[in-house]
mmCIF file of C-alpha atoms and ligand atoms in Angstrom:
data_model
loop_
_atom_site.group_PDB
_atom_site.id
_atom_site.type_symbol
_atom_site.label_atom_id
_atom_site.label_comp_id
_atom_site.label_asym_id
_atom_site.label_seq_id
_atom_site.Cartn_x
_atom_site.Cartn_y
_atom_site.Cartn_z
ATOM 1 C CA MET E 1 108.299 106.138 92.475
ATOM 2 C CA ASN E 2 108.274 104.507 89.039
ATOM 3 C CA ARG E 3 105.358 105.425 86.841
ATOM 4 C CA TYR E 4 103.627 103.203 84.330
ATOM 5 C CA ASP E 5 102.386 104.560 81.049
ATOM 6 C CA LEU E 6 98.908 103.249 80.292
ATOM 7 C CA ALA E 7 97.985 106.133 77.990
ATOM 8 C CA GLY E 8 95.476 104.991 75.390
ATOM 9 C CA ARG E 9 94.833 101.699 77.191
ATOM 10 C CA THR E 10 91.360 100.426 78.015
ATOM 11 C CA ALA E 11 90.792 98.417 81.164
ATOM 12 C CA ILE E 12 87.831 96.527 82.601
ATOM 13 C CA VAL E 13 87.711 96.183 86.381
ATOM 14 C CA THR E 14 84.959 93.912 87.698
ATOM 15 C CA GLY E 15 83.703 94.728 91.177
ATOM 16 C CA GLY E 16 84.930 98.216 90.356
ATOM 17 C CA ALA E 17 82.527 99.859 92.785
ATOM 18 C CA GLY E 18 84.132 98.127 95.777
ATOM 19 C CA GLY E 19 87.178 99.091 97.830
ATOM 20 C CA ILE E 20 89.930 97.229 95.968
ATOM 21 C CA GLY E 21 88.393 97.624 92.509
ATOM 22 C CA ARG E 22 88.026 101.347 92.913
ATOM 23 C CA ALA E 23 91.655 101.710 94.046
ATOM 24 C CA ILE E 24 92.816 99.713 91.033
ATOM 25 C CA ALA E 25 90.689 101.853 88.696
ATOM 26 C CA SER E 26 92.100 105.005 90.249
ATOM 27 C CA ALA E 27 95.699 103.788 89.737
ATOM 28 C CA PHE E 28 94.931 102.917 86.098
ATOM 29 C CA ILE E 29 93.390 106.332 85.460
ATOM 30 C CA ALA E 30 96.352 108.106 87.095
ATOM 31 C CA SER E 31 98.546 106.197 84.630
ATOM 32 C CA GLY E 32 96.507 107.367 81.636
ATOM 33 C CA ALA E 33 94.069 104.501 81.047
ATOM 34 C CA HIS E 34 90.361 104.592 80.393
ATOM 35 C CA VAL E 35 88.491 102.253 82.751
ATOM 36 C CA CYS E 36 85.138 100.462 82.465
ATOM 37 C CA LEU E 37 83.873 99.519 85.908
ATOM 38 C CA TRP E 38 81.617 96.472 85.930
ATOM 39 C CA ASP E 39 79.558 95.913 89.060
ATOM 40 C CA ARG E 40 76.084 94.783 90.051
ATOM 41 C CA ASN E 41 75.710 97.506 92.725
ATOM 42 C CA GLU E 42 74.240 100.376 90.739
ATOM 43 C CA THR E 43 74.394 102.982 93.511
ATOM 44 C CA ALA E 44 77.992 102.269 94.519
ATOM 45 C CA LEU E 45 78.966 102.148 90.853
ATOM 46 C CA ALA E 46 77.512 105.584 90.128
ATOM 47 C CA ALA E 47 79.353 106.994 93.157
ATOM 48 C CA ALA E 48 82.645 105.405 92.057
ATOM 49 C CA VAL E 49 82.376 106.728 88.502
ATOM 50 C CA SER E 50 81.510 110.191 89.749
ATOM 51 C CA ASP E 51 84.599 110.173 92.029
ATOM 52 C CA LEU E 52 86.926 108.795 89.365
ATOM 53 C CA GLY E 53 85.960 111.351 86.707
ATOM 54 C CA SER E 54 85.616 111.285 82.947
ATOM 55 C CA ALA E 55 88.121 108.472 82.339
ATOM 56 C CA ALA E 56 85.767 106.062 84.115
ATOM 57 C CA GLU E 57 82.547 104.576 82.797
ATOM 58 C CA GLN E 58 80.118 102.114 84.287
ATOM 59 C CA ARG E 59 78.306 98.957 83.331
ATOM 60 C CA VAL E 60 75.772 97.536 85.732
ATOM 61 C CA LEU E 61 75.855 93.773 85.428
ATOM 62 C CA ASP E 62 76.052 90.560 87.381
ATOM 63 C CA ILE E 63 79.158 88.655 86.284
ATOM 64 C CA THR E 64 77.321 85.350 86.684
ATOM 65 C CA ASP E 65 74.982 86.302 83.812
ATOM 66 C CA ALA E 66 76.723 84.898 80.716
ATOM 67 C CA ALA E 67 74.675 86.865 78.184
ATOM 68 C CA ALA E 68 75.154 90.156 80.056
ATOM 69 C CA VAL E 69 78.905 89.543 80.307
ATOM 70 C CA GLU E 70 79.256 88.777 76.609
ATOM 71 C CA ALA E 71 77.249 91.854 75.635
ATOM 72 C CA ALA E 72 79.300 94.097 77.944
ATOM 73 C CA ALA E 73 82.598 92.750 76.577
ATOM 74 C CA ARG E 74 81.438 93.242 72.991
ATOM 75 C CA ASP E 75 80.222 96.786 73.695
ATOM 76 C CA CYS E 76 83.462 97.753 75.434
ATOM 77 C CA HIS E 77 85.544 96.329 72.599
ATOM 78 C CA ALA E 78 83.416 98.037 69.941
ATOM 79 C CA ARG E 79 83.581 101.381 71.732
ATOM 80 C CA TRP E 80 87.341 101.437 72.398
ATOM 81 C CA GLY E 81 88.637 99.242 69.613
ATOM 82 C CA ARG E 82 90.434 96.940 72.019
ATOM 83 C CA ILE E 83 90.531 95.784 75.640
ATOM 84 C CA ASP E 84 94.087 95.973 76.967
ATOM 85 C CA ILE E 85 93.514 95.039 80.584
ATOM 86 C CA LEU E 86 91.044 92.874 82.482
ATOM 87 C CA VAL E 87 91.006 92.698 86.260
ATOM 88 C CA ASN E 88 88.754 89.955 87.619
ATOM 89 C CA ASN E 89 88.156 91.502 91.009
ATOM 90 C CA ALA E 90 84.431 91.077 91.793
ATOM 91 C CA GLY E 91 83.924 88.729 94.685
ATOM 92 C CA ILE E 92 81.856 87.884 97.742
ATOM 93 C CA LEU E 93 82.810 86.439 101.108
ATOM 94 C CA GLY E 94 79.794 84.324 101.991
ATOM 95 C CA GLU E 95 79.124 82.693 105.324
ATOM 96 C CA VAL E 96 81.789 82.447 108.022
ATOM 97 C CA LYS E 97 80.960 79.000 109.414
ATOM 98 C CA PRO E 98 82.474 75.516 109.603
ATOM 99 C CA VAL E 99 81.608 73.530 106.520
ATOM 100 C CA TRP E 100 79.056 71.277 108.278
ATOM 101 C CA GLU E 101 77.014 74.343 109.272
ATOM 102 C CA THR E 102 77.037 76.009 105.874
ATOM 103 C CA ASP E 103 74.059 76.506 103.612
ATOM 104 C CA PRO E 104 74.595 74.725 100.269
ATOM 105 C CA GLU E 105 73.004 77.626 98.384
ATOM 106 C CA ASN E 106 75.435 80.062 99.955
ATOM 107 C CA PHE E 107 78.367 77.775 99.092
ATOM 108 C CA ARG E 108 77.132 77.543 95.517
ATOM 109 C CA ARG E 109 76.696 81.312 95.169
ATOM 110 C CA VAL E 110 80.245 82.042 96.443
ATOM 111 C CA LEU E 111 81.686 79.633 93.875
ATOM 112 C CA GLU E 112 79.358 81.057 91.242
ATOM 113 C CA VAL E 113 80.510 84.649 91.715
ATOM 114 C CA ASN E 114 84.185 84.194 92.613
ATOM 115 C CA LEU E 115 85.029 81.402 90.183
ATOM 116 C CA PHE E 116 82.317 80.876 87.575
ATOM 117 C CA GLY E 117 81.804 84.629 87.150
ATOM 118 C CA ALA E 118 85.537 85.182 86.659
ATOM 119 C CA TYR E 119 85.510 82.341 84.127
ATOM 120 C CA LEU E 120 82.632 83.936 82.181
ATOM 121 C CA VAL E 121 84.368 87.318 82.070
ATOM 122 C CA THR E 122 87.710 85.767 81.112
ATOM 123 C CA ARG E 123 86.062 83.693 78.414
ATOM 124 C CA ALA E 124 84.385 86.729 76.858
ATOM 125 C CA VAL E 125 87.279 89.187 77.147
ATOM 126 C CA VAL E 126 90.241 86.925 76.353
ATOM 127 C CA GLY E 127 88.329 85.729 73.293
ATOM 128 C CA LEU E 128 88.356 89.345 72.069
ATOM 129 C CA MET E 129 91.919 90.078 73.207
ATOM 130 C CA ARG E 130 93.200 87.217 71.044
ATOM 131 C CA GLY E 131 92.041 89.023 67.902
ATOM 132 C CA GLN E 132 93.812 92.280 68.781
ATOM 133 C CA GLU E 133 97.087 93.533 67.399
ATOM 134 C CA ALA E 134 100.077 92.756 69.651
ATOM 135 C CA ARG E 135 101.885 96.001 70.552
ATOM 136 C CA PRO E 136 103.928 94.247 71.954
ATOM 137 C CA MET E 137 101.295 92.652 74.224
ATOM 138 C CA ARG E 138 97.733 91.874 73.217
ATOM 139 C CA GLY E 139 96.498 92.103 76.748
ATOM 140 C CA HIS E 140 96.946 91.576 80.459
ATOM 141 C CA VAL E 141 94.574 89.721 82.761
ATOM 142 C CA VAL E 142 94.952 90.001 86.528
ATOM 143 C CA ASN E 143 92.813 87.883 88.842
ATOM 144 C CA VAL E 144 92.213 88.927 92.429
ATOM 145 C CA ALA E 145 92.264 85.754 94.519
ATOM 146 C CA SER E 146 93.179 85.663 98.215
ATOM 147 C CA ILE E 147 95.737 84.250 100.604
ATOM 148 C CA GLN E 148 92.868 82.010 101.735
ATOM 149 C CA GLY E 149 92.934 80.327 98.326
ATOM 150 C CA LYS E 150 96.546 79.308 98.920
ATOM 151 C CA GLU E 151 96.265 78.249 102.531
ATOM 152 C CA GLY E 152 92.630 77.424 103.196
ATOM 153 C CA MET E 153 90.973 79.135 106.132
ATOM 154 C CA PRO E 154 88.771 77.723 108.867
ATOM 155 C CA ARG E 155 85.147 78.838 108.474
ATOM 156 C CA ALA E 156 85.694 80.037 104.909
ATOM 157 C CA GLY E 157 85.364 76.824 102.917
ATOM 158 C CA ALA E 158 83.480 78.215 99.928
ATOM 159 C CA TYR E 159 85.549 81.382 99.747
ATOM 160 C CA SER E 160 88.886 79.547 100.048
ATOM 161 C CA ALA E 161 87.846 76.892 97.511
ATOM 162 C CA SER E 162 86.636 79.527 95.056
ATOM 163 C CA LYS E 163 89.910 81.427 95.284
ATOM 164 C CA ALA E 164 91.953 78.213 94.940
ATOM 165 C CA GLY E 165 89.922 77.557 91.803
ATOM 166 C CA LEU E 166 90.698 81.044 90.532
ATOM 167 C CA ILE E 167 94.412 80.391 91.078
ATOM 168 C CA ALA E 168 94.169 77.191 88.999
ATOM 169 C CA LEU E 169 92.131 79.003 86.321
ATOM 170 C CA THR E 170 94.863 81.664 86.145
ATOM 171 C CA LYS E 171 97.574 79.063 85.547
ATOM 172 C CA THR E 172 95.463 77.314 82.926
ATOM 173 C CA VAL E 173 94.510 80.380 80.876
ATOM 174 C CA ALA E 174 98.122 81.611 81.128
ATOM 175 C CA LYS E 175 99.331 78.411 79.478
ATOM 176 C CA GLU E 176 96.598 78.636 76.845
ATOM 177 C CA THR E 177 97.600 82.196 75.892
ATOM 178 C CA ALA E 178 101.355 82.080 76.518
ATOM 179 C CA GLU E 179 102.174 82.270 72.811
ATOM 180 C CA GLU E 180 99.611 84.980 72.136
ATOM 181 C CA ALA E 181 101.193 87.912 73.964
ATOM 182 C CA ILE E 182 98.551 87.835 76.695
ATOM 183 C CA SER E 183 99.747 87.659 80.288
ATOM 184 C CA VAL E 184 97.466 86.129 82.913
ATOM 185 C CA THR E 185 98.452 86.522 86.539
ATOM 186 C CA CYS E 186 96.881 86.403 89.949
ATOM 187 C CA ILE E 187 97.361 88.173 93.247
ATOM 188 C CA THR E 188 96.692 86.736 96.689
ATOM 189 C CA PRO E 189 96.098 89.581 99.152
ATOM 190 C CA ALA E 190 95.663 89.285 102.884
ATOM 191 C CA ALA E 191 92.794 91.240 104.443
ATOM 192 C CA ALA E 192 92.089 94.845 103.432
ATOM 193 C CA GLU E 193 89.768 97.384 105.067
ATOM 194 C CA THR E 194 86.927 97.298 102.569
ATOM 195 C CA SER E 195 83.234 96.599 102.938
ATOM 196 C CA MET E 196 84.136 92.895 102.790
ATOM 197 C CA ALA E 197 86.209 93.242 105.987
ATOM 198 C CA LYS E 198 83.267 94.994 107.665
ATOM 199 C CA GLU E 199 81.178 91.842 107.249
ATOM 200 C CA ILE E 200 83.238 89.942 109.845
ATOM 201 C CA THR E 201 83.123 89.980 113.652
ATOM 202 C CA SER E 202 85.851 91.566 115.782
ATOM 203 C CA GLU E 203 86.955 88.055 116.878
ATOM 204 C CA ARG E 204 87.342 86.960 113.268
ATOM 205 C CA ARG E 205 89.224 90.143 112.512
ATOM 206 C CA ALA E 206 91.679 89.473 115.362
ATOM 207 C CA GLU E 207 92.111 85.886 114.143
ATOM 208 C CA ILE E 208 93.000 87.110 110.649
ATOM 209 C CA LEU E 209 95.334 89.839 111.906
ATOM 210 C CA ALA E 210 97.199 87.353 114.102
ATOM 211 C CA ARG E 211 98.109 85.376 110.972
ATOM 212 C CA ILE E 212 99.783 88.346 109.244
ATOM 213 C CA PRO E 213 103.465 88.721 110.280
ATOM 214 C CA MET E 214 103.442 92.469 109.453
ATOM 215 C CA ARG E 215 100.543 92.819 111.952
ATOM 216 C CA ARG E 216 98.403 95.043 109.782
ATOM 217 C CA PHE E 217 95.909 94.860 106.957
ATOM 218 C CA VAL E 218 97.041 95.644 103.419
ATOM 219 C CA GLU E 219 96.153 99.096 102.052
ATOM 220 C CA VAL E 220 94.051 99.018 98.892
ATOM 221 C CA GLU E 221 96.612 101.340 97.250
ATOM 222 C CA GLU E 222 99.338 98.725 97.888
ATOM 223 C CA ILE E 223 97.235 96.167 96.045
ATOM 224 C CA ALA E 224 96.595 98.653 93.230
ATOM 225 C CA ARG E 225 100.331 99.240 92.741
ATOM 226 C CA LEU E 226 100.983 95.521 92.291
ATOM 227 C CA VAL E 227 98.075 95.203 89.853
ATOM 228 C CA LEU E 228 99.369 98.239 87.972
ATOM 229 C CA TRP E 229 102.693 96.560 87.298
ATOM 230 C CA LEU E 230 101.046 93.268 86.329
ATOM 231 C CA SER E 231 98.791 95.183 83.903
ATOM 232 C CA SER E 232 101.619 97.090 82.228
ATOM 233 C CA ASP E 233 103.911 95.988 79.427
ATOM 234 C CA ASP E 234 106.758 96.063 81.984
ATOM 235 C CA CYS E 235 105.276 92.729 83.045
ATOM 236 C CA SER E 236 106.391 90.903 79.915
ATOM 237 C CA PHE E 237 107.747 87.513 81.042
ATOM 238 C CA SER E 238 105.507 86.582 83.955
ATOM 239 C CA THR E 239 102.422 84.654 83.045
ATOM 240 C CA GLY E 240 100.646 82.151 85.234
ATOM 241 C CA GLY E 241 102.410 83.666 88.252
ATOM 242 C CA ILE E 242 100.619 83.962 91.580
ATOM 243 C CA PHE E 243 101.845 87.132 93.287
ATOM 244 C CA ASP E 244 101.796 87.263 97.051
ATOM 245 C CA ILE E 245 100.720 90.423 98.887
ATOM 246 C CA SER E 246 100.009 89.087 102.358
ATOM 247 C CA GLY E 247 102.403 90.893 104.700
ATOM 248 C CA GLY E 248 104.481 87.742 105.055
ATOM 249 C CA ARG E 249 101.636 85.302 105.730
ATOM 250 C CA ALA E 250 102.631 83.353 102.618
ATOM 251 C CA THR E 251 106.269 83.235 101.604
ATOM 252 C CA TYR E 252 105.572 81.281 98.441
HETATM 253 N N1 LIG Y 1 88.962 92.876 101.509
HETATM 254 C C1 LIG Y 1 89.722 91.829 101.742
HETATM 255 O O1 LIG Y 1 90.094 91.570 102.882
HETATM 256 C C2 LIG Y 1 90.190 90.955 100.605
HETATM 257 C C3 LIG Y 1 91.327 90.155 100.793
HETATM 258 C C4 LIG Y 1 91.763 89.334 99.738
HETATM 259 C C5 LIG Y 1 91.061 89.331 98.549
HETATM 260 N N2 LIG Y 1 89.956 90.103 98.395
HETATM 261 C C6 LIG Y 1 89.245 90.046 97.124
HETATM 262 O O2 LIG Y 1 89.287 91.320 96.529
HETATM 263 C C7 LIG Y 1 88.164 91.469 95.660
HETATM 264 C C8 LIG Y 1 87.514 92.811 95.926
HETATM 265 O O3 LIG Y 1 86.971 92.812 97.233
HETATM 266 P P1 LIG Y 1 86.793 94.109 98.144
HETATM 267 O O4 LIG Y 1 87.545 93.865 99.381
HETATM 268 O O5 LIG Y 1 87.067 95.333 97.350
HETATM 269 O O6 LIG Y 1 85.258 93.946 98.509
HETATM 270 P P2 LIG Y 1 84.011 94.895 98.200
HETATM 271 O O7 LIG Y 1 82.851 94.188 98.775
HETATM 272 O O8 LIG Y 1 84.320 96.293 98.621
HETATM 273 O O9 LIG Y 1 83.933 94.885 96.599
HETATM 274 C C9 LIG Y 1 83.466 93.786 95.849
HETATM 275 C C10 LIG Y 1 82.650 94.335 94.698
HETATM 276 O O10 LIG Y 1 82.238 93.233 93.857
HETATM 277 C C11 LIG Y 1 80.900 93.477 93.459
HETATM 278 N N3 LIG Y 1 80.248 92.214 93.128
HETATM 279 C C12 LIG Y 1 79.973 91.193 93.959
HETATM 280 N N4 LIG Y 1 79.337 90.217 93.292
HETATM 281 C C13 LIG Y 1 79.194 90.632 92.010
HETATM 282 C C14 LIG Y 1 78.611 90.081 90.861
HETATM 283 N N5 LIG Y 1 78.002 88.885 90.888
HETATM 284 N N6 LIG Y 1 78.648 90.777 89.712
HETATM 285 C C15 LIG Y 1 79.218 92.004 89.670
HETATM 286 N N7 LIG Y 1 79.794 92.593 90.746
HETATM 287 C C16 LIG Y 1 79.775 91.920 91.903
HETATM 288 C C17 LIG Y 1 80.244 94.141 94.668
HETATM 289 O O11 LIG Y 1 79.064 94.839 94.324
HETATM 290 C C18 LIG Y 1 81.355 95.047 95.166
HETATM 291 O O12 LIG Y 1 81.277 96.347 94.615
HETATM 292 C C19 LIG Y 1 87.253 90.272 95.929
HETATM 293 O O13 LIG Y 1 87.413 89.311 94.908
HETATM 294 C C20 LIG Y 1 87.775 89.729 97.238
HETATM 295 O O14 LIG Y 1 87.530 88.359 97.374
HETATM 296 C C21 LIG Y 1 89.518 90.935 99.399
#
């Protein structure tokens, strides 16, 4: 397998205590990077950092708290001198109900975490990346959206809308930074076996599986390998791209 050299790079992975975030952090560390895991779940975060070893550090924060996000970005930048990689991965699923049965507060919170939170983190970190030396890249941003953001999904209105918004935010920030040696990309995974997948019923699970032509869930390590490439300088002419990893569910 090809290997990516991230020696000396600093990465922030939001939602780093969860299944996908932890796998991404592990792939970064195996490639030589130092990783700051940002998550609001203090217990899971401590466990993740202890598993990942000395190249991982933690920051307990809620990504919807603008002041906390700005302070964390500043601290990370001051400590490491630069932030090479940002993965906007923190997210929540919310209710699984048709839109007319949903609770407006739940809808608002899903948008707040998955879209507004990613915006706050991007705003803080890309602002700092822009001032860094290009070598040759100033930075890479990878957003973790979902196949549901491309296609919509019955009984996941807030989640699908939030991920569609994240896809549009990716394309926008990519155009804003295209001349600044910062790549901004997005991935759209199908379902993975993380704590998020454990929130759904067996019927919902079967419904999701039936939509995936490969007839299986994606492994978190498969997602991590795609993010690894997008976060490396080998990804030098793809910005604004939305990268499918859905086992054939989307062919676009
Ligand atoms: N698991 C799937 O089937 C699947 C499929 C496609 C996309 N995704 C996306 O992948 C990302 C990671 O999900 P996962 O499957 O690893 O789920 P997960 O629940 O294991 O991890 C999500 C992490 O985000 C953290 N988080 C949630 N809200 C936060 C907030 N406000 N501030 C800080 N941290 C917060 C949680 O504490 C958790 O550790 C999410 O954005 C999710 O939407 C997941």
